[in-house]
Amino acid sequence: MGKGTHQQQQKAVRWADEFATGDPENEDPNVRHSQGINKASETAYEQEHRSYEGAHTALRTDKAEVVFRAPQWEGIRDVMNVMLVAGLLVPVFTVLAPLTVALPVILYRSLGGLAIGVYVSVIALSLSVPGVYSATWKKTYFRPFLREIVSYVRNFRVLKATKLHPDEKYVFCWHPHGRLFFGFAAFSGLFDMWCPELSNREFFGGVNGPLFKVPFLGNLLYLSGLIPCDRRSIDKQLCRGNHVGLIIGGIEEVLEGTFDDRDVLFLRGRKGFCKVAMDQGAGLVPVYCFGENQLFQHEPSWVLSAWKAVNRVLKVGAPLPIRGWCGLPVPYRRELVIAMGKPLFAAEGETVDEFHARYVTAVQELYDEHVGGTEGSGR
């Protein structure tokens, strides 16, 4: 946000508590059933939890290295960039998603029962094919699009506190989720460009498990280096010595909403990722994406409440509406800064709670160090 804006609105990071039952040490690292924050306890919640404020000055880079800065196109090249991003996102959310639901009805009315049988067979075939990852696909087809994505937003840059040891394995912990995990998608696809010292191993980004149950989409996600964010999938990659990335707040963070004056992180009750790192001997690397929550319009509370009710039955997040430029599912062209902190490893004899407390402190320090380096939305 600009300096004038910060005199009126100071951005705060708020840690959302988790009201779910169960053992947090045995949870899936990123997806858990939760009742969210109920309205009856909202006042007590605000009084009990700390609200963190940062000094909103220019982005400080004295302790972090700028390892990547996306090119900013002009003229016809910039127009082509906008058309590419809009040409992908608009059809996906306004045409393909509704068409997937309506297609069986259309086929039945036009071609009869045989067409439905063929349709079901194709869907079954898609779901039965095991997930396959292809580094060639990722670098040849997925990466060029992501390079356009990061040039679409303004002044996209990546900062890293330190080089990482190539013989270690890491869990990169992403904050905040944002409306559409725009930055995390870029991070997953361009990881080895920003962490070349870790290029001897692969990186896999963990996303919502139900997405892999969608025909063809699940196959595409696996192919591009994404995996379900469940314990089994994460352990599998870490056991192989690979690195994984997790959006720690998950669906619950999406359902808390986005704001201009603060970032809400669903973190205090989420400790499964710490348990995973301790069991696997992996380091936790906090990653904060400044500007992620300003890429799309903020949904009103009644929309989020409706999606919370849906998610008690089916974990789908809040897929609609996604509104950005001109009310379309196209992000605003605003700054994004990805800041990677120093890795944390569990000390001998340290408990999950103690390791988690150290991690929370590290995220707060990362935020305080770099807050104020992006332009605000002005909305």
Short mmCIF file of C-alpha atoms in Angstrom, two decimals:
data_model
loop_
_atom_site.label_atom_id
_atom_site.label_comp_id
_atom_site.label_asym_id
_atom_site.label_seq_id
_atom_site.Cartn_x
_atom_site.Cartn_y
_atom_site.Cartn_z
CA MET A 1 0.00 0.00 0.00
CA GLY A 2 1.07 3.55 -0.55
CA LYS A 3 2.30 5.68 2.31
CA GLY A 4 -0.86 7.77 2.47
CA THR A 5 -3.02 4.69 2.56
CA HIS A 6 -1.10 3.26 5.49
CA GLN A 7 -1.72 6.34 7.59
CA GLN A 8 -5.39 5.39 7.51
CA GLN A 9 -5.20 1.61 7.26
CA GLN A 10 -2.42 -0.35 8.90
CA LYS A 11 -2.07 -3.86 7.72
CA ALA A 12 -2.11 -6.47 10.46
CA VAL A 13 -1.54 -10.17 10.48
CA ARG A 14 -4.05 -12.04 12.57
CA TRP A 15 -3.70 -15.65 13.57
CA ALA A 16 -7.05 -17.43 13.31
CA ASP A 17 -7.65 -20.15 15.90
CA GLU A 18 -9.02 -23.52 14.89
CA PHE A 19 -12.20 -24.74 16.55
CA ALA A 20 -11.96 -28.26 15.13
CA THR A 21 -11.87 -31.31 17.35
CA GLY A 22 -9.32 -34.10 17.14
CA ASP A 23 -5.61 -34.51 17.62
CA PRO A 24 -3.70 -31.78 15.73
CA GLU A 25 -0.54 -33.85 15.65
CA ASN A 26 -2.27 -36.57 13.61
CA GLU A 27 -4.09 -34.27 11.23
CA ASP A 28 -3.64 -34.14 7.48
CA PRO A 29 -1.10 -31.33 7.01
CA ASN A 30 -3.34 -29.00 5.04
CA VAL A 31 -6.93 -30.27 4.99
CA ARG A 32 -8.94 -30.71 8.17
CA HIS A 33 -12.56 -30.58 9.10
CA SER A 34 -13.25 -27.40 10.98
CA GLN A 35 -16.21 -25.49 12.27
CA GLY A 36 -14.42 -22.26 11.46
CA ILE A 37 -14.89 -19.22 13.66
CA ASN A 38 -18.45 -18.99 14.89
CA LYS A 39 -20.07 -15.62 15.17
CA ALA A 40 -20.97 -16.05 18.83
CA SER A 41 -17.30 -16.11 19.82
CA GLU A 42 -16.16 -13.35 17.47
CA THR A 43 -15.87 -10.66 20.14
CA ALA A 44 -13.97 -12.91 22.52
CA TYR A 45 -11.79 -13.99 19.64
CA GLU A 46 -10.76 -10.44 18.83
CA GLN A 47 -9.93 -9.75 22.48
CA GLU A 48 -7.99 -12.97 23.00
CA HIS A 49 -5.83 -13.08 19.89
CA ARG A 50 -2.91 -10.86 19.15
CA SER A 51 -3.06 -8.45 16.25
CA TYR A 52 0.29 -7.77 14.66
CA GLU A 53 1.13 -4.50 12.99
CA GLY A 54 4.13 -3.71 10.88
CA ALA A 55 5.88 -0.46 10.14
CA HIS A 56 4.69 0.34 6.65
CA THR A 57 7.88 1.54 5.09
CA ALA A 58 9.55 0.72 1.81
CA LEU A 59 10.48 -2.92 1.25
CA ARG A 60 13.75 -3.64 3.01
CA THR A 61 16.13 -5.94 1.18
CA ASP A 62 19.25 -5.55 3.31
CA LYS A 63 18.74 -9.02 4.81
CA ALA A 64 17.33 -10.80 1.76
CA GLU A 65 18.52 -11.28 -1.78
CA VAL A 66 16.28 -10.49 -4.73
CA VAL A 67 16.65 -13.74 -6.67
CA PHE A 68 14.05 -13.06 -9.36
CA ARG A 69 12.32 -10.07 -10.88
CA ALA A 70 9.75 -10.68 -13.60
CA PRO A 71 10.09 -8.70 -16.84
CA GLN A 72 7.49 -5.98 -17.35
CA TRP A 73 6.18 -6.00 -20.89
CA GLU A 74 5.01 -2.92 -22.78
CA GLY A 75 2.97 -2.22 -25.88
CA ILE A 76 1.72 -5.11 -27.99
CA ARG A 77 3.70 -7.63 -25.90
CA ASP A 78 1.85 -6.52 -22.79
CA VAL A 79 -1.50 -6.75 -24.59
CA MET A 80 -0.68 -10.31 -25.63
CA ASN A 81 0.21 -11.12 -22.03
CA VAL A 82 -3.15 -9.86 -20.76
CA MET A 83 -5.01 -11.76 -23.47
CA LEU A 84 -3.21 -14.98 -22.57
CA VAL A 85 -4.04 -14.77 -18.85
CA ALA A 86 -7.64 -13.70 -19.43
CA GLY A 87 -8.03 -16.25 -22.23
CA LEU A 88 -7.24 -19.08 -19.84
CA LEU A 89 -8.96 -17.99 -16.63
CA VAL A 90 -12.23 -16.62 -18.03
CA PRO A 91 -13.24 -19.78 -19.95
CA VAL A 92 -12.25 -22.06 -17.05
CA PHE A 93 -14.52 -20.33 -14.55
CA THR A 94 -17.33 -19.09 -16.80
CA VAL A 95 -17.61 -21.81 -19.47
CA LEU A 96 -15.79 -25.05 -18.69
CA ALA A 97 -16.98 -25.43 -15.09
CA PRO A 98 -20.70 -25.01 -15.90
CA LEU A 99 -20.31 -27.08 -19.08
CA THR A 100 -18.85 -29.98 -17.09
CA VAL A 101 -21.99 -30.07 -14.97
CA ALA A 102 -24.41 -29.63 -17.87
CA LEU A 103 -22.65 -31.90 -20.37
CA PRO A 104 -24.42 -35.16 -19.39
CA VAL A 105 -27.82 -33.52 -19.91
CA ILE A 106 -26.76 -32.07 -23.27
CA LEU A 107 -25.43 -35.43 -24.46
CA TYR A 108 -28.53 -37.30 -23.35
CA ARG A 109 -30.93 -34.92 -25.09
CA SER A 110 -28.93 -34.79 -28.31
CA LEU A 111 -27.56 -38.35 -28.65
CA GLY A 112 -29.50 -40.48 -26.18
CA GLY A 113 -28.44 -43.06 -23.60
CA LEU A 114 -25.49 -44.41 -25.61
CA ALA A 115 -23.74 -41.05 -25.37
CA ILE A 116 -24.16 -41.09 -21.59
CA GLY A 117 -22.55 -44.52 -21.46
CA VAL A 118 -19.57 -43.29 -23.46
CA TYR A 119 -19.33 -40.20 -21.26
CA VAL A 120 -19.32 -42.24 -18.05
CA SER A 121 -16.73 -44.63 -19.48
CA VAL A 122 -14.37 -41.79 -20.38
CA ILE A 123 -14.77 -40.28 -16.91
CA ALA A 124 -14.11 -43.65 -15.26
CA LEU A 125 -11.01 -44.12 -17.42
CA SER A 126 -9.68 -40.70 -16.41
CA LEU A 127 -10.15 -41.42 -12.70
CA SER A 128 -8.60 -44.89 -12.95
CA VAL A 129 -5.36 -43.72 -14.56
CA PRO A 130 -2.64 -43.35 -11.87
CA GLY A 131 -1.20 -39.88 -11.39
CA VAL A 132 2.00 -39.42 -13.38
CA TYR A 133 4.49 -36.57 -13.00
CA SER A 134 6.53 -35.37 -15.97
CA ALA A 135 9.42 -32.93 -15.46
CA THR A 136 9.53 -32.47 -19.24
CA TRP A 137 5.86 -31.46 -19.36
CA LYS A 138 6.31 -29.10 -16.43
CA LYS A 139 9.30 -27.31 -17.93
CA THR A 140 8.19 -27.35 -21.56
CA TYR A 141 4.50 -26.47 -21.29
CA PHE A 142 3.59 -25.43 -17.75
CA ARG A 143 6.56 -23.14 -17.08
CA PRO A 144 6.18 -20.83 -20.13
CA PHE A 145 2.63 -20.02 -19.10
CA LEU A 146 3.70 -19.34 -15.51
CA ARG A 147 6.39 -16.95 -16.74
CA GLU A 148 3.64 -15.00 -18.44
CA ILE A 149 1.59 -15.11 -15.23
CA VAL A 150 4.32 -13.47 -13.16
CA SER A 151 4.83 -10.77 -15.81
CA TYR A 152 1.09 -10.06 -15.78
CA VAL A 153 1.18 -8.71 -12.21
CA ARG A 154 3.21 -5.61 -11.50
CA ASN A 155 6.78 -5.66 -10.23
CA PHE A 156 6.75 -9.34 -9.32
CA ARG A 157 9.86 -10.31 -7.37
CA VAL A 158 11.17 -13.07 -5.15
CA LEU A 159 13.38 -12.51 -2.10
CA LYS A 160 15.31 -15.20 -0.28
CA ALA A 161 16.91 -14.87 3.15
CA THR A 162 19.59 -17.51 2.56
CA LYS A 163 20.70 -20.23 0.19
CA LEU A 164 19.43 -23.68 1.11
CA HIS A 165 21.56 -26.78 1.56
CA PRO A 166 21.21 -29.19 -1.39
CA ASP A 167 21.51 -32.25 0.85
CA GLU A 168 18.55 -31.33 3.03
CA LYS A 169 14.85 -31.71 2.29
CA TYR A 170 12.38 -28.93 2.97
CA VAL A 171 8.70 -28.21 3.46
CA PHE A 172 7.95 -24.76 2.05
CA CYS A 173 5.06 -23.30 4.05
CA TRP A 174 3.02 -20.78 2.09
CA HIS A 175 1.08 -17.82 3.54
CA PRO A 176 -1.51 -16.52 2.86
CA HIS A 177 -3.75 -18.69 0.68
CA GLY A 178 -5.39 -15.81 -1.17
CA ARG A 179 -8.55 -16.05 -3.20
CA LEU A 180 -7.07 -18.29 -5.90
CA PHE A 181 -3.51 -19.30 -4.74
CA PHE A 182 -2.15 -17.29 -7.67
CA GLY A 183 1.34 -16.92 -6.21
CA PHE A 184 1.58 -20.53 -5.05
CA ALA A 185 0.92 -21.77 -8.58
CA ALA A 186 3.85 -19.70 -9.83
CA PHE A 187 6.02 -20.85 -6.93
CA SER A 188 5.28 -24.52 -7.66
CA GLY A 189 6.08 -24.23 -11.36
CA LEU A 190 9.12 -21.93 -11.19
CA PHE A 191 10.65 -23.25 -7.98
CA ASP A 192 13.93 -24.50 -9.43
CA MET A 193 14.54 -21.10 -11.06
CA TRP A 194 14.37 -19.43 -7.65
CA CYS A 195 16.14 -22.19 -5.70
CA PRO A 196 18.71 -23.52 -8.20
CA GLU A 197 20.80 -24.97 -5.37
CA LEU A 198 18.00 -27.52 -4.85
CA SER A 199 17.72 -28.55 -8.50
CA ASN A 200 19.13 -32.00 -7.69
CA ARG A 201 15.68 -32.94 -6.30
CA GLU A 202 12.10 -32.33 -7.41
CA PHE A 203 9.56 -29.98 -5.86
CA PHE A 204 5.88 -30.93 -5.44
CA GLY A 205 3.16 -28.50 -4.45
CA GLY A 206 0.32 -29.78 -2.27
CA VAL A 207 -3.21 -28.66 -3.12
CA ASN A 208 -6.74 -29.58 -2.08
CA GLY A 209 -7.28 -33.35 -2.45
CA PRO A 210 -10.81 -33.24 -3.98
CA LEU A 211 -9.36 -31.45 -7.04
CA PHE A 212 -7.71 -34.73 -8.01
CA LYS A 213 -11.13 -36.38 -8.14
CA VAL A 214 -12.20 -34.10 -10.98
CA PRO A 215 -11.86 -35.99 -14.29
CA PHE A 216 -8.88 -34.89 -16.40
CA LEU A 217 -8.07 -32.02 -14.04
CA GLY A 218 -6.52 -34.45 -11.55
CA ASN A 219 -4.38 -36.00 -14.30
CA LEU A 220 -3.20 -32.54 -15.36
CA LEU A 221 -2.33 -31.55 -11.79
CA TYR A 222 -0.24 -34.68 -11.25
CA LEU A 223 1.49 -34.14 -14.60
CA SER A 224 2.45 -30.58 -13.58
CA GLY A 225 4.03 -31.55 -10.26
CA LEU A 226 1.11 -31.03 -7.88
CA ILE A 227 0.00 -33.61 -5.31
CA PRO A 228 -2.87 -34.00 -2.81
CA CYS A 229 -1.97 -32.37 0.48
CA ASP A 230 -2.60 -35.48 2.57
CA ARG A 231 -0.10 -37.14 4.87
CA ARG A 232 0.50 -40.16 2.64
CA SER A 233 1.35 -38.11 -0.48
CA ILE A 234 3.62 -35.73 1.41
CA ASP A 235 5.47 -38.47 3.26
CA LYS A 236 6.00 -40.30 -0.03
CA GLN A 237 7.84 -37.37 -1.61
CA LEU A 238 9.84 -36.47 1.49
CA CYS A 239 10.95 -40.09 1.86
CA ARG A 240 12.35 -39.84 -1.66
CA GLY A 241 14.33 -36.76 -0.64
CA ASN A 242 12.14 -34.36 -2.60
CA HIS A 243 10.77 -31.02 -1.41
CA VAL A 244 7.11 -30.16 -0.92
CA GLY A 245 5.13 -26.95 -0.64
CA LEU A 246 1.97 -26.53 1.43
CA ILE A 247 -0.56 -23.73 1.74
CA ILE A 248 -0.80 -24.03 5.50
CA GLY A 249 -4.10 -22.20 5.96
CA GLY A 250 -5.90 -24.38 3.42
CA ILE A 251 -9.62 -24.16 2.83
CA GLU A 252 -10.30 -22.77 6.29
CA GLU A 253 -8.17 -19.73 5.51
CA VAL A 254 -10.04 -19.12 2.26
CA LEU A 255 -13.31 -19.13 4.18
CA GLU A 256 -12.01 -16.43 6.53
CA GLY A 257 -11.96 -14.02 3.59
CA THR A 258 -9.45 -11.45 2.34
CA PHE A 259 -9.10 -7.82 3.35
CA ASP A 260 -7.18 -4.69 2.46
CA ASP A 261 -6.16 -3.78 6.01
CA ARG A 262 -5.04 -7.18 7.30
CA ASP A 263 -4.08 -10.73 6.39
CA VAL A 264 -5.85 -13.52 8.27
CA LEU A 265 -3.73 -16.66 8.68
CA PHE A 266 -5.24 -19.94 9.82
CA LEU A 267 -2.22 -21.14 11.73
CA ARG A 268 -2.42 -21.36 15.53
CA GLY A 269 -4.21 -24.70 15.68
CA ARG A 270 -2.55 -26.14 12.59
CA LYS A 271 0.40 -28.25 13.69
CA GLY A 272 0.32 -31.30 11.44
CA PHE A 273 2.92 -29.85 9.06
CA CYS A 274 5.34 -29.49 11.99
CA LYS A 275 4.81 -33.13 12.93
CA VAL A 276 5.48 -34.17 9.33
CA ALA A 277 8.74 -32.18 9.22
CA MET A 278 9.88 -33.65 12.55
CA ASP A 279 9.12 -37.22 11.49
CA GLN A 280 10.89 -36.79 8.16
CA GLY A 281 13.85 -34.72 9.37
CA ALA A 282 12.86 -31.93 7.01
CA GLY A 283 13.26 -28.20 7.47
CA LEU A 284 10.36 -25.75 7.47
CA VAL A 285 10.83 -22.71 5.22
CA PRO A 286 8.27 -19.92 5.83
CA VAL A 287 7.16 -18.25 2.60
CA TYR A 288 5.01 -15.11 2.62
CA CYS A 289 3.40 -13.66 -0.49
CA PHE A 290 2.72 -9.96 -0.04
CA GLY A 291 -0.12 -8.72 -2.26
CA GLU A 292 -1.77 -12.13 -2.75
CA ASN A 293 -4.92 -11.05 -0.91
CA GLN A 294 -5.34 -7.95 -3.09
CA LEU A 295 -5.49 -9.72 -6.48
CA PHE A 296 -9.28 -10.26 -6.38
CA GLN A 297 -12.31 -8.62 -4.87
CA HIS A 298 -13.10 -9.41 -1.25
CA GLU A 299 -16.21 -11.52 -0.90
CA PRO A 300 -18.93 -10.36 1.54
CA SER A 301 -19.49 -12.27 4.76
CA TRP A 302 -22.77 -13.83 3.60
CA VAL A 303 -21.03 -15.49 0.64
CA LEU A 304 -18.33 -16.92 2.90
CA SER A 305 -20.96 -18.10 5.40
CA ALA A 306 -22.79 -19.95 2.63
CA TRP A 307 -19.60 -21.68 1.53
CA LYS A 308 -18.76 -22.59 5.12
CA ALA A 309 -22.06 -24.46 5.28
CA VAL A 310 -21.23 -26.28 2.04
CA ASN A 311 -17.76 -27.21 3.31
CA ARG A 312 -19.20 -28.94 6.35
CA VAL A 313 -20.44 -31.55 3.87
CA LEU A 314 -17.90 -31.32 1.04
CA LYS A 315 -14.47 -29.70 1.18
CA VAL A 316 -14.50 -27.49 -1.91
CA GLY A 317 -13.38 -24.13 -0.51
CA ALA A 318 -15.15 -21.13 -2.04
CA PRO A 319 -14.78 -21.64 -5.80
CA LEU A 320 -17.36 -19.04 -6.88
CA PRO A 321 -17.60 -16.18 -7.47
CA ILE A 322 -14.04 -15.18 -8.24
CA ARG A 323 -14.11 -11.55 -9.27
CA GLY A 324 -11.23 -9.38 -10.34
CA TRP A 325 -10.78 -7.01 -13.26
CA CYS A 326 -14.19 -5.94 -14.66
CA GLY A 327 -15.85 -8.50 -12.38
CA LEU A 328 -14.23 -11.35 -14.32
CA PRO A 329 -12.07 -14.14 -12.83
CA VAL A 330 -8.98 -12.22 -13.93
CA PRO A 331 -6.67 -10.83 -11.22
CA TYR A 332 -5.96 -7.15 -10.82
CA ARG A 333 -2.52 -6.11 -12.00
CA ARG A 334 -0.96 -5.42 -8.64
CA GLU A 335 2.41 -6.04 -7.07
CA LEU A 336 3.41 -9.40 -5.68
CA VAL A 337 6.44 -9.99 -3.49
CA ILE A 338 7.35 -13.53 -2.40
CA ALA A 339 9.66 -13.57 0.63
CA MET A 340 11.35 -16.80 1.72
CA GLY A 341 12.65 -16.97 5.28
CA LYS A 342 15.39 -19.07 6.83
CA PRO A 343 14.73 -22.80 7.34
CA LEU A 344 13.84 -24.16 10.76
CA PHE A 345 14.74 -27.66 11.91
CA ALA A 346 13.38 -29.30 15.04
CA ALA A 347 15.85 -29.42 17.91
CA GLU A 348 16.58 -32.65 19.75
CA GLY A 349 13.91 -33.26 22.37
CA GLU A 350 11.71 -30.44 21.07
CA THR A 351 7.96 -31.07 21.15
CA VAL A 352 5.54 -30.38 18.31
CA ASP A 353 4.06 -27.46 20.26
CA GLU A 354 7.50 -25.92 20.83
CA PHE A 355 8.51 -26.35 17.19
CA HIS A 356 5.22 -24.86 16.07
CA ALA A 357 5.67 -21.87 18.40
CA ARG A 358 9.10 -21.21 16.89
CA TYR A 359 7.61 -21.42 13.42
CA VAL A 360 4.85 -18.91 14.24
CA THR A 361 7.50 -16.51 15.52
CA ALA A 362 9.51 -16.98 12.31
CA VAL A 363 6.48 -16.15 10.16
CA GLN A 364 5.83 -13.02 12.21
CA GLU A 365 9.45 -11.93 11.84
CA LEU A 366 9.34 -12.56 8.09
CA TYR A 367 6.20 -10.45 7.83
CA ASP A 368 7.65 -7.63 9.93
CA GLU A 369 10.83 -7.56 7.89
CA HIS A 370 9.16 -7.12 4.52
CA VAL A 371 5.73 -5.61 5.14
CA GLY A 372 4.89 -2.44 3.25
CA GLY A 373 6.66 -3.26 0.03
CA THR A 374 3.62 -3.53 -2.25
CA GLU A 375 1.04 -1.07 -3.44
CA GLY A 376 -2.37 -1.38 -1.77
CA SER A 377 -5.57 -1.95 -3.67
CA GLY A 378 -7.07 1.45 -2.86
CA ARG A 379 -10.49 -0.14 -2.64
#
